[in-house]
mmCIF file of C-alpha atoms and ligand atoms in Angstrom:
data_model
loop_
_atom_site.group_PDB
_atom_site.id
_atom_site.type_symbol
_atom_site.label_atom_id
_atom_site.label_comp_id
_atom_site.label_asym_id
_atom_site.label_seq_id
_atom_site.Cartn_x
_atom_site.Cartn_y
_atom_site.Cartn_z
ATOM 1 C CA UNK A 7 -5.678 -18.053 -5.602
ATOM 2 C CA UNK A 8 -4.928 -14.390 -5.400
ATOM 3 C CA UNK A 9 -4.459 -11.448 -7.747
ATOM 4 C CA UNK A 10 -1.228 -9.448 -7.818
ATOM 5 C CA UNK A 11 -1.614 -5.805 -8.816
ATOM 6 C CA UNK A 12 1.565 -4.044 -9.915
ATOM 7 C CA UNK A 13 1.410 -0.488 -8.572
ATOM 8 C CA UNK A 14 2.341 2.510 -10.691
ATOM 9 C CA UNK A 15 4.022 4.996 -8.371
ATOM 10 C CA UNK A 16 6.840 7.500 -8.041
ATOM 11 C CA UNK A 17 8.110 6.085 -4.708
ATOM 12 C CA UNK A 18 6.366 8.847 -2.725
ATOM 13 C CA UNK A 19 2.819 8.341 -3.991
ATOM 14 C CA UNK A 20 0.690 6.064 -6.101
ATOM 15 C CA UNK A 21 -0.196 7.194 -9.570
ATOM 16 C CA UNK A 22 -3.862 7.665 -10.316
ATOM 17 C CA UNK A 23 -4.044 4.521 -12.467
ATOM 18 C CA UNK A 24 -3.280 2.175 -9.568
ATOM 19 C CA UNK A 25 -6.591 2.758 -7.767
ATOM 20 C CA UNK A 26 -8.466 2.416 -11.072
ATOM 21 C CA UNK A 27 -6.699 -0.831 -11.911
ATOM 22 C CA UNK A 28 -7.556 -2.050 -8.416
ATOM 23 C CA UNK A 29 -11.244 -1.723 -9.316
ATOM 24 C CA UNK A 30 -10.701 -4.086 -12.263
ATOM 25 C CA UNK A 31 -8.521 -6.407 -10.156
ATOM 26 C CA UNK A 32 -11.235 -6.695 -7.487
ATOM 27 C CA UNK A 33 -13.764 -7.674 -10.144
ATOM 28 C CA UNK A 34 -11.745 -10.875 -10.644
ATOM 29 C CA UNK A 35 -13.304 -11.939 -7.358
ATOM 30 C CA UNK A 36 -10.118 -13.009 -5.578
ATOM 31 C CA UNK A 37 -8.099 -11.326 -2.823
ATOM 32 C CA UNK A 38 -5.802 -8.604 -4.174
ATOM 33 C CA UNK A 39 -2.178 -8.056 -3.157
ATOM 34 C CA UNK A 40 -0.373 -4.951 -4.408
ATOM 35 C CA UNK A 41 3.311 -5.003 -5.321
ATOM 36 C CA UNK A 42 5.179 -1.743 -4.772
ATOM 37 C CA UNK A 43 8.708 -2.122 -6.116
ATOM 38 C CA UNK A 44 10.895 0.930 -5.762
ATOM 39 C CA UNK A 45 13.572 2.663 -3.742
ATOM 40 C CA UNK A 46 12.462 4.522 -0.625
ATOM 41 C CA UNK A 47 8.926 3.588 -1.622
ATOM 42 C CA UNK A 48 7.430 3.060 1.829
ATOM 43 C CA UNK A 49 5.088 6.042 1.396
ATOM 44 C CA UNK A 50 3.676 4.590 -1.827
ATOM 45 C CA UNK A 51 3.261 1.200 -0.125
ATOM 46 C CA UNK A 52 1.433 2.837 2.810
ATOM 47 C CA UNK A 53 -0.883 4.588 0.349
ATOM 48 C CA UNK A 54 -1.633 1.246 -1.333
ATOM 49 C CA UNK A 55 -2.372 -0.331 2.055
ATOM 50 C CA UNK A 56 -5.110 2.249 2.636
ATOM 51 C CA UNK A 57 -7.018 1.381 -0.532
ATOM 52 C CA UNK A 58 -10.235 -0.486 0.022
ATOM 53 C CA UNK A 59 -10.125 -4.194 -0.709
ATOM 54 C CA UNK A 60 -6.331 -4.612 -0.670
ATOM 55 C CA UNK A 61 -5.458 -7.649 1.410
ATOM 56 C CA UNK A 62 -1.711 -7.205 1.533
ATOM 57 C CA UNK A 63 0.989 -4.917 0.138
ATOM 58 C CA UNK A 64 4.329 -6.380 -0.905
ATOM 59 C CA UNK A 65 7.157 -3.851 -0.732
ATOM 60 C CA UNK A 66 10.302 -4.672 -2.699
ATOM 61 C CA UNK A 67 13.036 -2.143 -2.036
ATOM 62 C CA UNK A 68 16.158 -1.871 -4.126
ATOM 63 C CA UNK A 69 18.143 0.637 -6.178
ATOM 64 C CA UNK A 70 17.433 -1.516 -9.209
ATOM 65 C CA UNK A 71 13.697 -0.733 -8.893
ATOM 66 C CA UNK A 72 14.126 3.020 -8.436
ATOM 67 C CA UNK A 73 13.363 3.934 -12.042
ATOM 68 C CA UNK A 74 10.957 1.215 -13.136
ATOM 69 C CA UNK A 75 13.456 -0.678 -15.291
ATOM 70 C CA UNK A 76 11.399 -3.398 -16.953
ATOM 71 C CA UNK A 77 13.895 -6.270 -16.828
ATOM 72 C CA UNK A 78 14.527 -6.451 -13.063
ATOM 73 C CA UNK A 79 10.861 -5.729 -12.353
ATOM 74 C CA UNK A 80 9.714 -8.527 -14.642
ATOM 75 C CA UNK A 81 12.162 -10.923 -12.944
ATOM 76 C CA UNK A 82 10.772 -9.912 -9.534
ATOM 77 C CA UNK A 83 7.153 -10.362 -10.618
ATOM 78 C CA UNK A 84 7.817 -13.692 -12.343
ATOM 79 C CA UNK A 85 9.498 -14.886 -9.137
ATOM 80 C CA UNK A 86 6.412 -13.975 -7.088
ATOM 81 C CA UNK A 87 3.939 -15.303 -9.646
ATOM 82 C CA UNK A 88 3.807 -18.815 -8.186
ATOM 83 C CA UNK A 89 1.429 -17.520 -5.491
ATOM 84 C CA UNK A 90 -0.901 -15.783 -7.901
ATOM 85 C CA UNK A 91 -3.450 -16.640 -10.538
ATOM 86 C CA UNK A 92 -3.619 -13.161 -12.096
ATOM 87 C CA UNK A 93 -0.997 -10.451 -12.584
ATOM 88 C CA UNK A 94 -2.594 -7.089 -13.309
ATOM 89 C CA UNK A 95 -1.131 -3.677 -14.112
ATOM 90 C CA UNK A 96 -2.391 -0.384 -15.519
ATOM 91 C CA UNK A 97 -1.913 -0.093 -19.296
ATOM 92 C CA UNK A 98 0.439 2.830 -18.621
ATOM 93 C CA UNK A 99 3.897 3.160 -20.138
ATOM 94 C CA UNK A 100 5.216 1.215 -17.121
ATOM 95 C CA UNK A 101 2.623 -1.536 -17.348
ATOM 96 C CA UNK A 102 3.081 -1.826 -21.100
ATOM 97 C CA UNK A 103 6.823 -2.030 -20.592
ATOM 98 C CA UNK A 104 6.853 -4.648 -17.860
ATOM 99 C CA UNK A 105 3.898 -6.976 -18.341
ATOM 100 C CA UNK A 106 4.753 -8.370 -21.800
ATOM 101 C CA UNK A 107 8.059 -9.533 -20.302
ATOM 102 C CA UNK A 108 6.196 -11.104 -17.395
ATOM 103 C CA UNK A 109 3.838 -12.942 -19.735
ATOM 104 C CA UNK A 110 6.792 -14.204 -21.777
ATOM 105 C CA UNK A 111 8.541 -15.425 -18.616
ATOM 106 C CA UNK A 112 5.327 -17.152 -17.472
ATOM 107 C CA UNK A 113 4.460 -18.449 -20.944
ATOM 108 C CA UNK A 114 1.007 -16.889 -20.640
ATOM 109 C CA UNK A 115 -0.851 -14.859 -23.273
ATOM 110 C CA UNK A 116 -1.369 -11.279 -22.144
ATOM 111 C CA UNK A 117 -4.768 -9.624 -22.469
ATOM 112 C CA UNK A 118 -4.032 -5.959 -23.122
ATOM 113 C CA UNK A 119 -6.131 -2.869 -22.457
ATOM 114 C CA UNK A 120 -8.939 -4.595 -20.581
ATOM 115 C CA UNK A 121 -11.976 -2.306 -20.532
ATOM 116 C CA UNK A 122 -14.434 -4.694 -18.876
ATOM 117 C CA UNK A 123 -14.199 -7.767 -16.672
ATOM 118 C CA UNK A 124 -17.010 -9.976 -17.971
ATOM 119 C CA UNK A 125 -16.157 -12.863 -15.659
ATOM 120 C CA UNK A 126 -12.959 -13.869 -13.824
ATOM 121 C CA UNK A 127 -11.411 -15.279 -17.023
ATOM 122 C CA UNK A 128 -13.245 -13.315 -19.724
ATOM 123 C CA UNK A 129 -12.518 -9.736 -20.704
ATOM 124 C CA UNK A 130 -13.485 -7.067 -23.182
ATOM 125 C CA UNK A 131 -10.783 -4.988 -24.819
ATOM 126 C CA UNK A 132 -10.558 -2.736 -27.874
ATOM 127 C CA UNK A 133 -8.863 -3.935 -31.055
ATOM 128 C CA UNK A 134 -8.181 -2.282 -34.433
ATOM 129 C CA UNK A 135 -7.535 1.096 -32.773
ATOM 130 C CA UNK A 136 -10.802 0.956 -30.893
ATOM 131 C CA UNK A 137 -12.941 0.108 -33.922
ATOM 132 C CA UNK A 138 -14.050 -3.200 -32.471
ATOM 133 C CA UNK A 139 -14.406 -4.589 -28.994
ATOM 134 C CA UNK A 140 -13.203 -8.156 -28.624
ATOM 135 C CA UNK A 141 -14.316 -10.489 -25.858
ATOM 136 C CA UNK A 142 -11.577 -12.952 -24.950
ATOM 137 C CA UNK A 143 -11.453 -15.838 -22.523
ATOM 138 C CA UNK A 144 -8.081 -16.893 -21.136
ATOM 139 C CA UNK A 145 -7.296 -20.559 -20.751
ATOM 140 C CA UNK A 146 -3.748 -20.092 -19.414
ATOM 141 C CA UNK A 147 -3.011 -21.164 -15.870
ATOM 142 C CA UNK A 148 -1.806 -17.610 -15.198
ATOM 143 C CA UNK A 149 -3.615 -14.509 -16.403
ATOM 144 C CA UNK A 150 -1.580 -11.458 -17.328
ATOM 145 C CA UNK A 151 -3.731 -8.357 -17.819
ATOM 146 C CA UNK A 152 -3.121 -4.698 -18.533
ATOM 147 C CA UNK A 153 -6.074 -2.480 -17.699
ATOM 148 C CA UNK A 154 -7.223 0.597 -19.570
ATOM 149 C CA UNK A 155 -7.639 2.859 -16.584
ATOM 150 C CA UNK A 156 -10.004 5.282 -18.316
ATOM 151 C CA UNK A 157 -12.621 2.500 -18.262
ATOM 152 C CA UNK A 158 -12.668 2.042 -14.469
ATOM 153 C CA UNK A 159 -13.480 4.334 -11.547
ATOM 154 C CA UNK A 160 -10.831 4.593 -8.844
ATOM 155 C CA UNK A 161 -11.270 2.514 -5.693
ATOM 156 C CA UNK A 162 -11.264 4.794 -2.678
ATOM 157 C CA UNK A 163 -9.571 4.536 0.686
ATOM 158 C CA UNK A 164 -10.981 2.388 3.462
ATOM 159 C CA UNK A 165 -8.464 -0.417 3.847
ATOM 160 C CA UNK A 166 -5.722 -1.091 6.353
ATOM 161 C CA UNK A 167 -3.642 -3.840 4.772
ATOM 162 C CA UNK A 168 -0.341 -5.004 6.179
ATOM 163 C CA UNK A 169 2.841 -4.035 4.316
ATOM 164 C CA UNK A 170 5.224 -6.962 3.977
ATOM 165 C CA UNK A 171 8.790 -6.641 2.745
ATOM 166 C CA UNK A 172 9.804 -8.996 -0.038
ATOM 167 C CA UNK A 173 13.328 -9.795 -1.174
ATOM 168 C CA UNK A 174 14.603 -8.163 -4.343
ATOM 169 C CA UNK A 175 15.049 -10.714 -7.137
ATOM 170 C CA UNK A 176 18.372 -11.337 -8.845
ATOM 171 C CA UNK A 177 18.928 -8.536 -11.365
ATOM 172 C CA UNK A 178 19.142 -9.969 -14.894
ATOM 173 C CA UNK A 179 21.671 -7.127 -15.447
ATOM 174 C CA UNK A 180 20.681 -6.568 -19.048
ATOM 175 C CA UNK A 181 19.657 -2.940 -18.569
ATOM 176 C CA UNK A 182 20.950 0.051 -16.671
ATOM 177 C CA UNK A 183 19.378 3.367 -15.770
ATOM 178 C CA UNK A 184 21.331 6.179 -17.425
ATOM 179 C CA UNK A 185 19.164 9.229 -16.824
ATOM 180 C CA UNK A 186 15.815 10.810 -17.472
ATOM 181 C CA UNK A 187 14.423 14.160 -18.472
ATOM 182 C CA UNK A 188 11.163 14.769 -16.721
ATOM 183 C CA UNK A 189 8.852 17.313 -18.315
ATOM 184 C CA UNK A 190 7.809 19.880 -15.715
ATOM 185 C CA UNK A 191 4.372 21.380 -15.980
ATOM 186 C CA UNK A 192 2.033 23.269 -13.723
ATOM 187 C CA UNK A 193 -0.850 21.757 -15.646
ATOM 188 C CA UNK A 194 -2.608 18.515 -14.749
ATOM 189 C CA UNK A 195 -1.180 15.307 -16.167
ATOM 190 C CA UNK A 196 -2.824 14.435 -19.467
ATOM 191 C CA UNK A 197 -4.168 10.989 -18.562
ATOM 192 C CA UNK A 198 -5.511 12.157 -15.186
ATOM 193 C CA UNK A 199 -6.961 15.527 -16.265
ATOM 194 C CA UNK A 200 -10.676 16.245 -15.994
ATOM 195 C CA UNK A 201 -10.491 18.755 -18.849
ATOM 196 C CA UNK A 202 -8.228 18.613 -21.913
ATOM 197 C CA UNK A 203 -7.762 21.228 -24.611
ATOM 198 C CA UNK A 204 -6.162 19.652 -27.682
ATOM 199 C CA UNK A 205 -4.746 21.334 -30.755
ATOM 200 C CA UNK A 206 -4.222 20.000 -34.254
ATOM 201 C CA UNK A 207 -2.348 20.791 -37.431
ATOM 202 C CA UNK A 208 -4.564 23.842 -37.993
ATOM 203 C CA UNK A 209 -2.641 25.745 -35.312
ATOM 204 C CA UNK A 210 0.120 26.160 -37.894
ATOM 205 C CA UNK A 211 3.171 26.680 -35.649
ATOM 206 C CA UNK A 212 4.528 26.003 -32.171
ATOM 207 C CA UNK A 213 4.094 29.694 -31.326
ATOM 208 C CA UNK A 214 0.433 29.755 -32.392
ATOM 209 C CA UNK A 215 -0.162 26.491 -30.534
ATOM 210 C CA UNK A 216 1.082 28.112 -27.324
ATOM 211 C CA UNK A 217 -0.704 31.406 -28.008
ATOM 212 C CA UNK A 218 -4.098 29.835 -28.709
ATOM 213 C CA UNK A 219 -4.266 26.570 -26.768
ATOM 214 C CA UNK A 220 -2.419 27.477 -23.558
ATOM 215 C CA UNK A 221 -4.565 30.460 -22.407
ATOM 216 C CA UNK A 222 -7.799 28.493 -22.875
ATOM 217 C CA UNK A 223 -6.293 25.526 -21.034
ATOM 218 C CA UNK A 224 -5.132 27.817 -18.220
ATOM 219 C CA UNK A 225 -8.540 29.395 -17.910
ATOM 220 C CA UNK A 226 -10.163 25.968 -17.574
ATOM 221 C CA UNK A 227 -7.421 24.415 -15.408
ATOM 222 C CA UNK A 228 -7.026 21.912 -18.231
ATOM 223 C CA UNK A 229 -4.245 19.708 -19.536
ATOM 224 C CA UNK A 230 -3.026 20.255 -23.085
ATOM 225 C CA UNK A 231 -3.192 17.552 -25.741
ATOM 226 C CA UNK A 232 -2.294 17.408 -29.408
ATOM 227 C CA UNK A 233 -2.930 15.434 -32.566
ATOM 228 C CA UNK A 234 -0.105 13.480 -34.106
ATOM 229 C CA UNK A 235 0.033 15.913 -37.016
ATOM 230 C CA UNK A 236 0.648 18.750 -34.533
ATOM 231 C CA UNK A 237 3.319 16.705 -32.744
ATOM 232 C CA UNK A 238 5.014 15.613 -35.987
ATOM 233 C CA UNK A 239 5.104 19.221 -37.150
ATOM 234 C CA UNK A 240 6.837 20.205 -33.907
ATOM 235 C CA UNK A 241 3.981 22.355 -32.586
ATOM 236 C CA UNK A 242 3.688 20.300 -29.395
ATOM 237 C CA UNK A 243 5.930 17.810 -27.597
ATOM 238 C CA UNK A 244 5.540 14.097 -28.157
ATOM 239 C CA UNK A 245 4.202 13.360 -24.676
ATOM 240 C CA UNK A 246 1.079 15.427 -25.400
ATOM 241 C CA UNK A 247 -0.048 13.217 -28.291
ATOM 242 C CA UNK A 248 -3.520 11.764 -27.909
ATOM 243 C CA UNK A 249 -4.545 8.743 -29.928
ATOM 244 C CA UNK A 250 -3.742 5.246 -31.017
ATOM 245 C CA UNK A 251 -0.009 5.804 -30.778
ATOM 246 C CA UNK A 252 -0.284 8.440 -28.069
ATOM 247 C CA UNK A 253 -2.189 8.591 -24.810
ATOM 248 C CA UNK A 254 -5.688 7.271 -24.273
ATOM 249 C CA UNK A 255 -7.764 9.755 -22.314
ATOM 250 C CA UNK A 256 -11.356 9.982 -21.096
ATOM 251 C CA UNK A 257 -11.760 13.360 -19.364
ATOM 252 C CA UNK A 258 -15.073 14.963 -18.437
ATOM 253 C CA UNK A 259 -14.500 17.552 -21.175
ATOM 254 C CA UNK A 260 -12.322 17.279 -24.312
ATOM 255 C CA UNK A 261 -11.991 20.345 -26.520
ATOM 256 C CA UNK A 262 -10.554 19.620 -29.985
ATOM 257 C CA UNK A 263 -9.280 22.679 -31.829
ATOM 258 C CA UNK A 264 -8.504 22.291 -35.534
ATOM 259 C CA UNK A 265 -8.371 18.491 -35.336
ATOM 260 C CA UNK A 266 -9.990 16.601 -38.212
ATOM 261 C CA UNK A 267 -10.945 13.539 -36.146
ATOM 262 C CA UNK A 268 -8.930 10.834 -37.902
ATOM 263 C CA UNK A 269 -9.745 7.380 -36.599
ATOM 264 C CA UNK A 270 -6.346 7.132 -34.894
ATOM 265 C CA UNK A 271 -7.034 10.332 -32.952
ATOM 266 C CA UNK A 272 -10.546 9.237 -32.013
ATOM 267 C CA UNK A 273 -9.089 5.988 -30.626
ATOM 268 C CA UNK A 274 -7.480 8.064 -27.892
ATOM 269 C CA UNK A 275 -10.329 10.371 -26.881
ATOM 270 C CA UNK A 276 -13.741 9.175 -28.024
ATOM 271 C CA UNK A 277 -14.667 7.926 -24.554
ATOM 272 C CA UNK A 278 -14.466 11.484 -23.190
ATOM 273 C CA UNK A 279 -17.723 12.400 -21.480
ATOM 274 C CA UNK A 280 -18.334 15.664 -23.352
ATOM 275 C CA UNK A 281 -16.538 16.472 -26.596
ATOM 276 C CA UNK A 282 -16.420 19.980 -28.034
ATOM 277 C CA UNK A 283 -14.950 20.475 -31.508
ATOM 278 C CA UNK A 284 -13.974 23.645 -33.320
ATOM 279 C CA UNK A 285 -13.291 23.107 -37.004
ATOM 280 C CA UNK A 286 -13.821 25.240 -40.072
ATOM 281 C CA UNK A 287 -14.913 22.222 -42.127
ATOM 282 C CA UNK A 288 -18.472 21.237 -41.237
ATOM 283 C CA UNK A 289 -17.853 17.759 -42.702
ATOM 284 C CA UNK A 290 -14.834 17.060 -40.480
ATOM 285 C CA UNK A 291 -15.228 13.587 -38.915
ATOM 286 C CA UNK A 292 -14.613 15.010 -35.421
ATOM 287 C CA UNK A 293 -18.197 16.344 -35.540
ATOM 288 C CA UNK A 294 -19.489 12.757 -35.649
ATOM 289 C CA UNK A 295 -18.272 12.189 -32.093
ATOM 290 C CA UNK A 296 -18.665 15.759 -30.810
ATOM 291 C CA UNK A 297 -21.446 16.636 -28.373
ATOM 292 C CA UNK A 298 -21.026 20.316 -29.249
ATOM 293 C CA UNK A 299 -19.555 21.514 -32.519
ATOM 294 C CA UNK A 300 -18.573 24.993 -33.606
ATOM 295 C CA UNK A 301 -17.996 25.403 -37.341
ATOM 296 C CA UNK A 302 -15.607 28.297 -37.654
ATOM 297 C CA UNK A 303 -12.072 29.596 -37.673
ATOM 298 C CA UNK A 304 -10.463 28.594 -34.390
ATOM 299 C CA UNK A 305 -8.346 31.751 -34.362
ATOM 300 C CA UNK A 306 -11.597 33.712 -34.022
ATOM 301 C CA UNK A 307 -13.644 31.226 -32.023
ATOM 302 C CA UNK A 308 -11.126 30.494 -29.252
ATOM 303 C CA UNK A 309 -10.593 34.118 -28.153
ATOM 304 C CA UNK A 310 -14.384 34.557 -28.091
ATOM 305 C CA UNK A 311 -14.730 31.385 -26.046
ATOM 306 C CA UNK A 312 -12.141 32.686 -23.603
ATOM 307 C CA UNK A 313 -13.901 36.019 -23.321
ATOM 308 C CA UNK A 314 -17.190 34.256 -22.635
ATOM 309 C CA UNK A 315 -15.508 32.273 -19.866
ATOM 310 C CA UNK A 316 -14.649 35.574 -18.140
HETATM 311 P P1 FAD B 425 -5.513 17.259 -40.171
HETATM 312 O O1 FAD B 425 -6.086 15.950 -40.471
HETATM 313 O O2 FAD B 425 -4.698 17.956 -41.203
HETATM 314 O O3 FAD B 425 -6.742 18.202 -39.758
HETATM 315 C C1 FAD B 425 -6.655 19.542 -39.517
HETATM 316 C C2 FAD B 425 -8.090 20.043 -39.327
HETATM 317 O O4 FAD B 425 -8.071 21.391 -38.973
HETATM 318 C C3 FAD B 425 -8.960 19.913 -40.591
HETATM 319 O O5 FAD B 425 -10.144 19.196 -40.247
HETATM 320 C C4 FAD B 425 -9.276 21.354 -40.978
HETATM 321 O O6 FAD B 425 -10.604 21.507 -41.488
HETATM 322 C C5 FAD B 425 -9.134 22.051 -39.655
HETATM 323 N N1 FAD B 425 -8.745 23.472 -39.784
HETATM 324 C C6 FAD B 425 -7.780 24.016 -40.578
HETATM 325 N N2 FAD B 425 -7.670 25.323 -40.326
HETATM 326 C C7 FAD B 425 -8.580 25.622 -39.357
HETATM 327 C C8 FAD B 425 -8.931 26.811 -38.656
HETATM 328 N N3 FAD B 425 -8.321 27.976 -38.908
HETATM 329 N N4 FAD B 425 -9.919 26.752 -37.729
HETATM 330 C C9 FAD B 425 -10.571 25.577 -37.462
HETATM 331 N N5 FAD B 425 -10.258 24.428 -38.080
HETATM 332 C C10 FAD B 425 -9.283 24.452 -39.001
HETATM 333 N N6 FAD B 425 -3.109 10.844 -35.049
HETATM 334 C C11 FAD B 425 -3.319 11.253 -33.787
HETATM 335 O O7 FAD B 425 -3.819 12.345 -33.538
HETATM 336 N N7 FAD B 425 -2.935 10.446 -32.740
HETATM 337 C C12 FAD B 425 -2.377 9.222 -32.917
HETATM 338 O O8 FAD B 425 -2.063 8.559 -31.945
HETATM 339 C C13 FAD B 425 -2.177 8.763 -34.251
HETATM 340 N N8 FAD B 425 -1.653 7.552 -34.481
HETATM 341 C C14 FAD B 425 -1.531 7.122 -35.793
HETATM 342 C C15 FAD B 425 -1.072 5.825 -36.033
HETATM 343 C C16 FAD B 425 -0.970 5.377 -37.327
HETATM 344 C C17 FAD B 425 -0.496 3.967 -37.573
HETATM 345 C C18 FAD B 425 -1.311 6.223 -38.403
HETATM 346 C C19 FAD B 425 -1.227 5.729 -39.815
HETATM 347 C C20 FAD B 425 -1.750 7.513 -38.174
HETATM 348 C C21 FAD B 425 -1.857 7.983 -36.874
HETATM 349 N N9 FAD B 425 -2.309 9.264 -36.592
HETATM 350 C C22 FAD B 425 -2.534 9.640 -35.307
HETATM 351 C C23 FAD B 425 -2.460 10.274 -37.658
HETATM 352 C C24 FAD B 425 -3.880 10.501 -38.107
HETATM 353 O O9 FAD B 425 -4.190 9.580 -39.141
HETATM 354 C C25 FAD B 425 -4.053 11.934 -38.659
HETATM 355 O O10 FAD B 425 -3.119 12.155 -39.690
HETATM 356 C C26 FAD B 425 -3.887 13.027 -37.616
HETATM 357 O O11 FAD B 425 -4.662 12.745 -36.477
HETATM 358 C C27 FAD B 425 -4.321 14.347 -38.200
HETATM 359 O O12 FAD B 425 -4.085 15.375 -37.299
HETATM 360 P P2 FAD B 425 -4.941 16.707 -37.383
HETATM 361 O O13 FAD B 425 -6.382 16.404 -37.218
HETATM 362 O O14 FAD B 425 -4.318 17.701 -36.472
HETATM 363 O O15 FAD B 425 -4.621 17.247 -38.876
#
């Protein structure tokens, strides 16, 4: 049997998580096909064909797939599933949107947020907001897996798979695309960034958040993140939230400014390679995970840090 990887893409290019999920998919030990469903998505399919270890790329073109609507995509995947033992997708907002529907249609239990492939049917994944790692074995005929991309290195190029067109499936016609507002930023995308500067409630206002966090992030070429308290208070937009109910990140460097280190925040960033925390409370839990801690007032420390960076 074969593994079907559902590509995350924007029609022109693959998103970073696809190549990382491919690494997990290849560890299942079976040939991997990649499904690129989109509109005008040939470029994304060609990019998938170049990834090492991809045996075949399936390209499903249709207006109904242009915006990643979960219902038609799930119908398409369920229709293809007969040829596959495992259906795998990144645990991105797309993957989390589509794969539960696929598992319901296939009557298979989904394993979410896989962080390690122990064997072809046994996986590790975090539970209780990352406080425990569970090892689960699937006994279903079909495996449906979402993969926590921060746990896997990206597979590089080196393949030359064929791209095969597949028919669009019948649209269940239960959802319609109405519009989207895409946040525009010059900064790197949060989940793909190598460096993240995150701000917490201590910033005190949206203006201070911008004044203090943004220049340091710009100096480091970093993405900006935020705690939920900062997001709830309106200091930062929702899509910057890091944590259990936000984004899960694992950059090379994570700088936490005025963030206490609540367990729900740690769930989203504790796998970062180097963690730097600035907090005026030396007992703040963030210092338990920090590699470098500065006890002090962030409004004094951050400008000094910036100066030191030149
Ligand atoms: P606080 O906990 O208020 O901490 C502020 C910190 O700033 C303190 O440690 C203080 O000492 C320090 N400080 C104050 N002034 C200064 C200064 N001038 N200089 C330096 N330090 C200073 N939270 C998330 O972040 N992400 C999530 O995804 C998330 N999901 C949740 C899901 C659930 C179901 C629940 C119940 C909670 C969730 N939370 C989440 C909320 C979480 O429990 C915390 O409330 C939140 O993370 C706190 O944010 P904070 O650290 O910015 O604020």
